[in-house]
Amino acid sequence: MRLLIHNMLTSVVKGVKKGYPLTIKATKVETKEVEFNGEFIARMIPRMEWAVVKKAAESIGVSGLPDDVASDYESNEDFLKLAHHALLEVEVIEGALQCPESGREFPINNGIPNMLLNEDEV
Amino acid sequence: GLLLENILRRIRVCTVEMFRCLFHYAQQHVEFRIPELKALAELVGCPDIQILQEYDHASCNLSPFLVVDLPSESSARDVVRRSVLMKSAIDLWGFGRDFASLTDSLVKNLDDRKASYMSETVKFRIDIETFNRKCSQEDCHDLIEHLSFLPFKGKVNLQKPDHTFCLLQDYGSCPEPPAKPYRLFFGREISNSQRHVVDHFSVKKRHYIGNTSMDTTLSFLMANQAKIQTGDLACDPFAGTGSTLIACAHSGAYITGADIDRKIIHGWGKSSRAKGPKKRGPDDNLYNCLQQYGLGDKYAGMVVADAAQPAWVRRPLFDAIVTDPPYGIRESSRKIGSRKNEPKPVPEEQKAEHIPAVIRYRLSDVLTDLLEFASSSLRIGGRLVYWLPVSRANYHTSIIPTHPCLRLIANSEQIINSHTSRRLLTMEKTGESKTQASVSQPEIHDTFRANYFKEKRSL
């Protein structure tokens, strides 16, 4: 699971009011190179919650992200490259995502989070 | 003032020079042609195209030729290069109902631009294509002789021509073709479509497939209907083995998606291949499949999730949602749930291994959930493209699910058998709305599966 996707996932356990953002509990993290596409990253930035990106990145050992989105982010290649690395190149391979409200954990295996609820949680 | 405005408008119409193009179609998925053309014209930034009816013939409703005015040659080239239904695009030089009128039209329309393609330095070839009849080698030779009035000054080169010219003869679509063609076209080929690319992605050659992997041409058609372009993010909430997502990735999108079936997302369990290994291997997943095509960098990530309880946060995330929802013919449609009123919580020690119970996911609910998901997760202007199965006898436009912020753009039918078809629906998000999706006459959708098997038995 990359942080781009983490930023988009939420817990929908029955009764939970705010299942976002999910806390990452990683046991295995990998980094692999992905071709940089500044235009794509620039289009994704307004769709992200940046504070969530930064906090999630720090929780898996990726530091150096600014507190806020650069005001000129669309043309700021340094910023876009940092964002690209955090959003697409770092991947949680094993671990879990935890619902901030209910504590329910969603396992991550082989890089794929399992967001399925149990029959009593829907 | 009004008069002057009218005159000015007329002058403007006259001065805007259009590029007259003939699109040569493959004889497949005929009903999808115009929707694809319109989507691609918008995609390449020239929505104001004009389809010219006067080139048609009453008996040619299945004709593979469509004459269209576009703003420029480059826009025509951009359109054809993305198309999966066309074969090629031709710069149309002449048209006639018989050879004499074709000759007249060619002579009359000859200009400096065209002459430049016939200069001494240009190596060329002329192809003859005959639709709904065979043209003997002798006849073809005669036709080329007849074209010798055209002032070609360059050398013929069949192997490596700089330009290829085509004479197209249309004998209509009746089983008994007439003695002479209904119409003739002549022009210069400008580009081929991406049909050959589609073949490269053939499901037959793909390692990672499932029982319901979608026909390759139709997956690429869906990506075209969704107006996928470079740098988009596309999602398939019923991804299966990801046929639609592969097409989106090839068209330039980053991709993500989900499926309720863990085995299919991870590539566990039985293989769908008739030959080869019986079990799926560790490489049987969408990421490796994309890698196989050199598209690995387009993988944003997959999720195991139930479309009835979407795990995506409700805000605009995607440029396109492209999907083939389960409707229970080949794969059963299921969502998490229990038939019991108060299902018991899963004991702590069993949680890690527990596989949640599933119940039937009614088609009307699949559709409601999909439209709700699209209305919250698409950006404004983003598109939802999906298949709706219907019993042909029960079909009426009123059963198409609606949502106040999704506008229906296209609705084309693919006939499966005499009773059943599926319709490819293209919707575009026009605004934000809290109003719910509405599925009128849900029983028509919910009885689809039962009717399908009942009718099949009676066949």
XYZ file of C-alpha atoms in Angstrom:
581
model
C 0.000 0.000 0.000
C 1.385 3.340 -1.073
C 0.579 6.551 0.756
C -1.438 7.851 -2.195
C -3.925 5.069 -1.504
C -3.623 5.363 2.286
C -4.783 8.964 1.952
C -7.963 7.770 0.252
C -8.978 4.902 2.535
C -11.286 5.133 5.514
C -12.815 2.766 8.036
C -16.535 2.179 7.632
C -17.130 -0.090 10.650
C -20.776 0.220 11.760
C -21.257 3.058 14.217
C -17.903 4.751 13.530
C -18.327 8.464 12.840
C -14.830 9.373 11.748
C -12.756 6.453 10.544
C -10.154 8.733 8.968
C -7.200 8.829 8.786
C -6.192 5.241 9.405
C -3.126 4.693 11.575
C -0.398 2.716 9.837
C 1.199 -0.123 11.803
C 3.894 -1.322 9.462
C 6.079 -4.386 9.963
C 7.661 -4.350 6.511
C 8.193 -1.311 4.292
C 9.885 -1.305 0.891
C 11.012 1.469 -1.409
C 11.161 1.081 -5.146
C 11.813 3.541 -7.892
C 8.792 4.767 -9.851
C 9.140 7.070 -12.850
C 8.493 10.687 -11.847
C 5.457 12.327 -13.439
C 5.176 15.867 -12.054
C 1.922 16.566 -13.826
C 0.220 13.594 -12.183
C 1.499 14.490 -8.710
C 0.401 18.107 -9.190
C -3.079 16.901 -10.087
C -3.214 14.635 -7.029
C -2.106 17.249 -4.468
C -5.516 19.003 -4.229
C -7.154 15.593 -3.744
C -4.898 14.714 -0.787
C -5.016 15.709 2.859
C -1.444 16.855 3.145
C -1.247 16.733 6.941
C -2.257 13.057 6.677
C 0.430 12.407 4.043
C 3.103 13.971 6.225
C 2.096 12.156 9.399
C 1.738 8.808 7.621
C 5.133 9.265 5.952
C 6.797 9.986 9.281
C 5.166 6.919 10.822
C 6.948 4.712 8.273
C 10.279 6.504 8.435
C 9.984 8.961 5.539
C 11.031 12.377 6.767
C 11.680 15.723 5.133
C 8.186 16.573 3.913
C 7.200 20.224 4.472
C 4.318 20.974 6.880
C 2.244 22.535 4.138
C 1.777 22.143 0.428
C 4.041 24.625 -1.371
C 1.965 27.541 -2.666
C 3.551 27.146 -6.100
C 3.310 23.359 -5.956
C 2.288 22.928 -9.580
C 5.632 24.257 -10.812
C 7.787 23.493 -7.759
C 9.713 20.434 -8.910
C 11.553 19.984 -5.594
C 8.263 19.787 -3.760
C 6.670 17.517 -6.381
C 9.628 15.126 -6.213
C 9.365 14.875 -2.429
C 5.635 14.268 -2.756
C 6.199 11.720 -5.541
C 8.601 9.750 -3.374
C 6.248 9.737 -0.383
C 3.083 8.988 -2.362
C 4.268 6.378 -4.867
C 7.712 4.989 -4.052
C 7.329 3.902 -0.460
C 5.133 0.881 0.064
C 3.864 -0.823 3.200
C 4.191 -4.523 2.367
C 3.123 -6.082 5.679
C 1.304 -4.595 8.635
C -2.109 -3.184 9.386
C -4.280 -0.103 9.197
C -6.061 0.850 12.398
C -9.413 2.624 12.629
C -8.823 5.750 14.778
C -12.215 5.461 16.477
C -12.958 1.758 16.988
C -9.403 0.408 17.038
C -10.374 -2.232 14.447
C -7.331 -3.366 12.496
C -7.312 -4.037 8.773
C -4.424 -6.286 7.779
C -1.995 -5.462 4.956
C -0.538 -8.531 3.227
C 1.799 -8.481 0.287
C 1.161 -4.741 -0.115
C -2.616 -5.066 -0.303
C -4.851 -3.818 2.523
C -7.888 -5.923 3.336
C -10.692 -3.492 4.186
C -13.407 -6.156 4.429
C -15.598 -5.883 7.482
C -17.025 -8.852 9.290
C -20.709 -9.650 9.039
C -21.449 -8.087 12.437
C -19.694 -4.816 11.499
C -21.783 -3.792 8.471
C -26.708 45.082 -35.655
C -28.359 41.681 -35.921
C -27.931 41.690 -39.705
C -24.239 42.509 -39.431
C -23.836 39.765 -36.860
C -25.464 37.275 -39.200
C -23.206 38.282 -42.053
C -20.140 38.047 -39.849
C -21.207 34.636 -38.640
C -21.639 33.460 -42.219
C -18.200 34.747 -43.163
C -16.705 32.991 -40.167
C -18.371 29.714 -41.129
C -16.904 30.061 -44.603
C -13.397 30.884 -43.469
C -13.032 28.104 -40.887
C -11.396 25.461 -42.983
C -12.237 21.965 -41.922
C -10.326 18.814 -42.639
C -12.505 16.281 -44.441
C -11.649 12.858 -43.170
C -12.910 9.382 -43.882
C -12.779 6.974 -40.968
C -12.552 3.371 -42.059
C -14.125 1.123 -39.409
C -13.746 -2.539 -38.587
C -17.064 -4.389 -38.766
C -17.357 -4.966 -35.052
C -19.308 -3.231 -32.255
C -21.044 -0.985 -34.786
C -23.329 0.670 -32.239
C -20.364 2.010 -30.280
C -18.866 3.957 -33.180
C -20.473 7.356 -32.759
C -20.118 7.434 -28.948
C -16.429 6.525 -29.283
C -15.891 9.146 -31.992
C -17.540 11.851 -29.882
C -15.570 10.914 -26.769
C -12.277 10.887 -28.679
C -13.021 14.194 -30.411
C -13.567 15.772 -26.985
C -10.500 14.033 -25.614
C -8.222 15.504 -28.302
C -9.757 18.950 -27.810
C -11.962 19.303 -30.903
C -15.542 18.630 -29.809
C -16.934 20.485 -32.855
C -16.788 17.748 -35.418
C -19.378 17.248 -38.089
C -20.536 13.859 -39.307
C -21.543 14.265 -42.935
C -24.720 12.405 -43.787
C -24.662 13.171 -47.511
C -21.911 10.599 -47.960
C -24.234 7.897 -46.712
C -26.444 5.582 -48.661
C -29.779 4.221 -47.479
C -28.656 0.634 -47.899
C -25.350 1.215 -46.140
C -26.380 1.352 -42.502
C -23.593 -1.080 -41.705
C -21.092 0.677 -43.897
C -17.537 0.730 -42.560
C -17.024 4.281 -43.892
C -17.842 7.480 -42.048
C -17.024 10.936 -43.404
C -16.332 13.566 -40.788
C -15.168 17.186 -40.828
C -12.593 17.935 -38.157
C -10.637 21.111 -37.428
C -7.318 19.741 -38.717
C -5.383 16.739 -39.960
C -3.605 16.488 -36.623
C -6.917 16.257 -34.750
C -8.051 13.474 -37.106
C -4.762 11.677 -36.506
C -5.099 12.038 -32.724
C -8.621 10.598 -32.874
C -7.759 7.583 -35.007
C -4.663 6.729 -32.986
C -6.785 6.279 -29.868
C -9.631 4.435 -31.561
C -10.120 0.693 -31.198
C -13.132 0.500 -33.520
C -11.560 2.220 -36.538
C -8.938 0.724 -38.789
C -7.553 3.907 -40.313
C -8.218 7.522 -41.209
C -8.011 8.907 -44.718
C -7.608 12.460 -45.954
C -10.615 12.435 -48.309
C -9.780 13.801 -51.763
C -12.759 12.671 -53.761
C -16.145 11.015 -53.569
C -18.624 9.738 -56.148
C -21.633 7.533 -56.725
C -19.789 6.088 -59.732
C -16.313 6.265 -61.191
C -17.131 9.256 -63.426
C -18.405 11.380 -60.545
C -15.434 10.331 -58.399
C -13.138 11.522 -61.212
C -14.992 14.844 -61.433
C -14.788 15.352 -57.706
C -11.051 14.543 -57.651
C -10.283 16.910 -60.513
C -12.416 19.698 -59.064
C -10.879 19.482 -55.593
C -7.249 19.210 -56.643
C -5.228 22.000 -55.060
C -1.631 22.890 -54.144
C -1.773 21.050 -50.851
C -2.791 17.834 -52.572
C -0.334 18.374 -55.423
C 2.498 18.469 -52.879
C 1.762 14.812 -52.065
C 2.186 13.930 -55.737
C 5.528 15.656 -56.348
C 8.599 13.956 -57.818
C 10.239 13.272 -54.475
C 7.257 11.422 -52.951
C 7.295 7.616 -53.118
C 3.760 6.274 -53.085
C 1.482 3.300 -53.442
C -2.220 2.962 -54.173
C -4.359 0.376 -52.390
C -7.783 -0.740 -53.479
C -10.251 -1.856 -50.853
C -13.591 -3.287 -51.773
C -16.309 -3.712 -49.205
C -18.874 -6.531 -49.583
C -17.418 -7.913 -52.814
C -14.147 -9.313 -54.090
C -12.131 -7.312 -56.558
C -10.098 -9.496 -58.921
C -6.469 -8.597 -59.538
C -7.390 -7.683 -63.095
C -10.181 -5.323 -61.972
C -7.877 -3.717 -59.428
C -5.274 -3.195 -62.125
C -7.858 -1.567 -64.379
C -8.998 0.740 -61.609
C -5.443 1.918 -60.989
C -5.063 2.526 -64.725
C -8.236 4.639 -64.585
C -6.670 6.748 -61.856
C -3.731 7.668 -64.057
C -5.300 11.092 -64.732
C -4.043 12.043 -61.281
C -0.754 13.930 -61.678
C 1.489 11.591 -59.678
C 5.080 12.496 -60.494
C 6.925 10.375 -57.937
C 7.892 6.694 -58.014
C 5.721 3.802 -56.919
C 7.156 2.038 -53.886
C 5.073 -0.791 -52.466
C 7.417 -1.631 -49.570
C 8.266 1.752 -48.121
C 6.012 4.437 -49.538
C 6.087 7.961 -48.109
C 2.326 8.028 -48.624
C -0.334 5.422 -49.231
C -3.425 6.324 -51.220
C -6.659 4.348 -51.156
C -9.485 3.779 -53.512
C -12.429 2.470 -51.487
C -15.374 0.810 -53.169
C -18.535 0.313 -51.150
C -21.005 -2.326 -52.321
C -23.343 -1.758 -49.366
C -24.252 -4.334 -46.776
C -26.901 -6.459 -48.487
C -26.076 -10.155 -48.834
C -26.511 -9.788 -52.621
C -24.206 -6.934 -53.620
C -25.090 -4.871 -56.703
C -23.058 -5.019 -59.942
C -21.543 -1.597 -59.359
C -20.516 0.036 -56.085
C -22.906 2.416 -54.346
C -20.106 4.848 -53.742
C -16.390 5.351 -54.190
C -13.849 7.248 -52.148
C -10.292 8.242 -52.858
C -7.814 9.713 -50.428
C -4.499 9.611 -48.617
C -4.051 7.446 -45.539
C -3.049 9.558 -42.545
C -2.805 7.054 -39.738
C -3.827 3.686 -38.432
C -5.820 3.102 -35.268
C -4.562 1.223 -32.214
C -6.316 -2.039 -33.053
C -2.940 -3.775 -33.395
C -2.032 -2.559 -29.900
C -5.211 -4.118 -28.584
C -4.133 -7.444 -30.015
C -0.890 -7.136 -28.066
C -3.017 -6.979 -24.880
C -5.131 -9.989 -25.857
C -6.494 -11.922 -22.891
C -5.203 -15.082 -24.570
C -1.630 -13.899 -24.193
C -2.099 -12.614 -20.662
C -0.766 -14.583 -17.760
C -3.083 -13.286 -15.048
C -6.739 -13.730 -16.000
C -9.999 -14.758 -14.367
C -13.237 -16.352 -15.508
C -14.723 -12.989 -16.406
C -11.741 -11.138 -17.845
C -13.199 -8.649 -20.290
C -12.752 -8.746 -24.029
C -9.739 -6.568 -24.818
C -11.365 -4.356 -27.458
C -14.234 -3.558 -25.110
C -11.897 -2.715 -22.224
C -10.054 -0.245 -24.434
C -13.361 1.115 -25.693
C -14.350 1.745 -22.070
C -11.122 3.686 -21.488
C -11.951 5.776 -24.565
C -15.509 6.413 -23.372
C -14.024 7.508 -20.047
C -11.756 9.954 -21.925
C -8.734 8.569 -20.095
C -5.647 10.682 -20.627
C -2.092 10.898 -19.377
C -1.902 11.622 -15.674
C -5.457 10.577 -14.798
C -6.284 8.396 -11.832
C -8.782 5.654 -12.730
C -10.583 3.285 -10.366
C -12.447 0.008 -10.814
C -14.409 -0.939 -7.663
C -15.185 -4.410 -9.135
C -11.719 -4.928 -10.554
C -11.463 -8.726 -10.761
C -8.260 -9.398 -12.679
C -8.187 -5.782 -13.826
C -8.872 -5.925 -17.590
C -10.419 -2.456 -17.539
C -7.548 -1.086 -15.467
C -4.938 -2.458 -17.878
C -6.691 -0.599 -20.698
C -6.798 2.587 -18.588
C -3.088 2.267 -17.732
C -2.194 1.816 -21.385
C -4.200 4.965 -22.150
C -2.107 6.927 -19.656
C -3.908 6.637 -16.310
C -2.569 5.590 -12.944
C -4.834 2.883 -11.651
C -6.385 1.661 -8.443
C -9.327 -0.509 -7.564
C -10.841 -3.133 -5.354
C -12.522 -6.485 -5.326
C -14.349 -8.359 -2.581
C -12.519 -11.547 -3.576
C -9.161 -11.714 -1.801
C -8.068 -14.646 -3.909
C -8.416 -12.769 -7.166
C -6.619 -9.635 -5.937
C -3.722 -11.631 -4.479
C -3.659 -14.248 -7.221
C -4.329 -17.161 -4.883
C -6.224 -20.339 -5.665
C -7.184 -22.013 -8.893
C -6.050 -20.745 -12.263
C -8.639 -19.864 -14.914
C -6.394 -21.237 -17.640
C -7.483 -24.440 -19.357
C -3.824 -25.358 -19.875
C -0.752 -24.782 -17.756
C -0.478 -24.693 -13.982
C -3.700 -25.468 -12.109
C -2.922 -23.017 -9.313
C -2.140 -19.360 -9.553
C 1.452 -18.516 -8.740
C 2.982 -15.695 -6.684
C 3.253 -13.500 -9.808
C -0.445 -13.740 -10.674
C -1.485 -10.261 -9.723
C -2.289 -7.003 -11.432
C 1.054 -5.397 -10.633
C 2.982 -8.144 -12.392
C 0.540 -8.118 -15.258
C 1.142 -4.387 -15.738
C 4.892 -5.001 -15.496
C 4.534 -7.530 -18.312
C 3.303 -4.653 -20.491
C 5.836 -2.111 -19.244
C 3.114 -0.287 -17.300
C 4.222 -1.166 -13.773
C 4.769 2.501 -12.868
C 1.044 3.135 -13.432
C 0.081 0.880 -10.511
C -1.120 2.997 -7.586
C -2.412 0.030 -5.613
C -5.226 -2.441 -5.162
C -7.452 -3.005 -2.145
C -9.607 -5.890 -0.963
C -12.964 -4.222 -0.268
C -16.703 -4.630 -0.603
C -18.337 -2.203 -3.039
C -21.390 -2.167 -0.751
C -19.188 -0.591 1.974
C -16.699 1.442 -0.060
C -13.444 1.934 1.810
C -12.703 5.117 -0.135
C -13.098 8.420 1.690
C -15.985 10.452 0.273
C -14.296 13.256 -1.636
C -13.345 13.757 -5.299
C -10.436 11.362 -5.916
C -10.747 9.943 -9.419
C -10.860 11.159 -12.998
C -12.673 8.041 -14.087
C -14.483 5.002 -12.722
C -14.468 2.238 -15.299
C -16.071 -1.037 -14.324
C -18.008 -4.158 -15.185
C -20.110 -4.790 -12.070
C -20.972 -8.391 -11.206
C -24.434 -9.345 -12.277
C -24.421 -12.920 -11.355
C -24.172 -14.856 -14.590
C -20.603 -16.072 -14.573
C -19.592 -14.765 -11.148
C -22.098 -14.543 -8.339
C -22.642 -11.104 -6.857
C -22.059 -11.054 -3.141
C -21.600 -8.519 -0.409
C -20.622 -8.863 3.229
C -23.592 -9.566 5.448
C -25.519 -12.175 7.362
C -29.012 -13.550 7.091
C -29.224 -13.467 10.876
C -30.798 -10.408 12.483
C -27.996 -9.905 14.994
C -24.860 -11.619 13.744
C -22.477 -12.522 16.539
C -19.172 -10.697 16.750
C -16.204 -12.779 15.661
C -14.202 -13.999 18.691
C -10.884 -12.229 19.080
C -8.750 -15.353 18.594
C -10.491 -16.152 15.274
C -10.352 -12.636 13.815
C -7.140 -13.080 11.873
C -8.410 -16.151 10.032
C -12.079 -15.225 9.785
C -13.638 -15.029 6.350
C -16.742 -12.854 6.577
C -20.141 -14.265 5.633
C -21.656 -13.022 2.415
C -25.211 -12.527 1.215
C -26.736 -11.858 -2.172
C -25.984 -8.397 -3.575
C -29.062 -7.407 -5.557
C -28.356 -5.789 -8.910
C -30.476 -2.734 -8.046
C -28.286 -2.256 -4.947
C -25.091 -2.776 -6.957
C -26.251 0.024 -9.252
C -27.341 2.378 -6.455
C -24.031 1.886 -4.648
C -22.024 2.368 -7.849
C -23.742 5.655 -8.722
C -23.398 6.894 -5.127
C -19.706 6.007 -5.223
C -19.229 7.775 -8.574
C -21.104 10.875 -7.449
C -18.882 11.322 -4.396
C -15.540 10.045 -5.717
C -15.307 11.539 -9.199
C -13.957 14.993 -9.863
C -16.366 17.291 -11.670
C -16.140 16.425 -15.375
C -14.924 12.913 -14.506
C -16.649 9.938 -16.068
C -18.315 6.738 -14.944
C -18.327 4.009 -17.607
C -20.037 0.716 -16.794
C -22.039 -2.192 -18.185
C -25.699 -2.740 -17.407
C -27.155 -6.167 -18.238
C -30.760 -6.183 -19.432
C -33.416 -8.571 -20.623
C -34.141 -7.144 -24.041
C -37.895 -7.590 -23.644
C -37.866 -5.560 -20.410
C -35.590 -2.805 -21.617
C -36.729 0.765 -21.725
C -34.649 3.932 -21.230
C -36.596 4.545 -18.007
C -34.747 1.674 -16.279
C -31.357 3.379 -16.687
C -30.296 4.346 -13.143
C -30.045 8.072 -12.600
C -28.291 10.443 -10.237
C -28.820 14.221 -10.059
C -25.137 14.981 -10.539
C -24.385 12.381 -13.214
C -25.375 13.184 -16.781
C -25.896 10.337 -19.232
C -23.535 10.812 -22.197
C -23.881 7.556 -24.116
C -25.851 4.311 -23.988
C -24.973 1.593 -26.499
C -26.192 -1.955 -26.711
C -24.125 -5.090 -27.133
C -26.407 -7.994 -27.946
C -25.494 -11.211 -26.111
C -28.305 -13.443 -27.372
C -31.914 -13.091 -28.502
C -33.075 -12.380 -24.928
C -30.175 -10.617 -23.351
C -27.937 -7.680 -23.993
C -25.724 -5.416 -22.009
C -25.537 -1.691 -22.375
C -22.390 0.352 -22.033
C -23.334 3.478 -20.102
C -21.185 6.585 -19.981
C -22.012 9.248 -17.397
C -20.275 12.501 -16.550
C -20.234 14.212 -13.176
C -21.672 17.706 -13.513
C -21.684 18.933 -9.924
C -21.803 18.001 -6.253
C -25.064 16.752 -4.815
C -26.222 15.123 -1.614
C -29.287 13.623 -3.284
C -29.267 9.859 -3.615
C -29.062 7.790 -6.741
C -32.344 6.421 -7.902
C -33.002 3.135 -9.567
C -36.513 3.064 -10.932
C -38.236 -0.294 -11.301
C -35.598 -2.133 -9.239
C -37.460 -5.436 -9.746
C -36.495 -5.378 -13.439
C -32.820 -5.387 -12.463
C -33.266 -7.781 -9.567
C -35.016 -10.409 -11.660
C -32.456 -10.169 -14.452
C -30.503 -13.232 -13.356
C -33.567 -15.426 -12.811
C -34.966 -14.376 -16.206
C -31.643 -14.974 -17.868
C -31.494 -18.595 -16.766
C -35.214 -19.165 -17.403
C -34.908 -17.869 -20.961
C -31.704 -19.774 -21.512
C -33.431 -23.036 -20.613
C -36.245 -22.292 -23.040
C -33.842 -21.596 -25.917
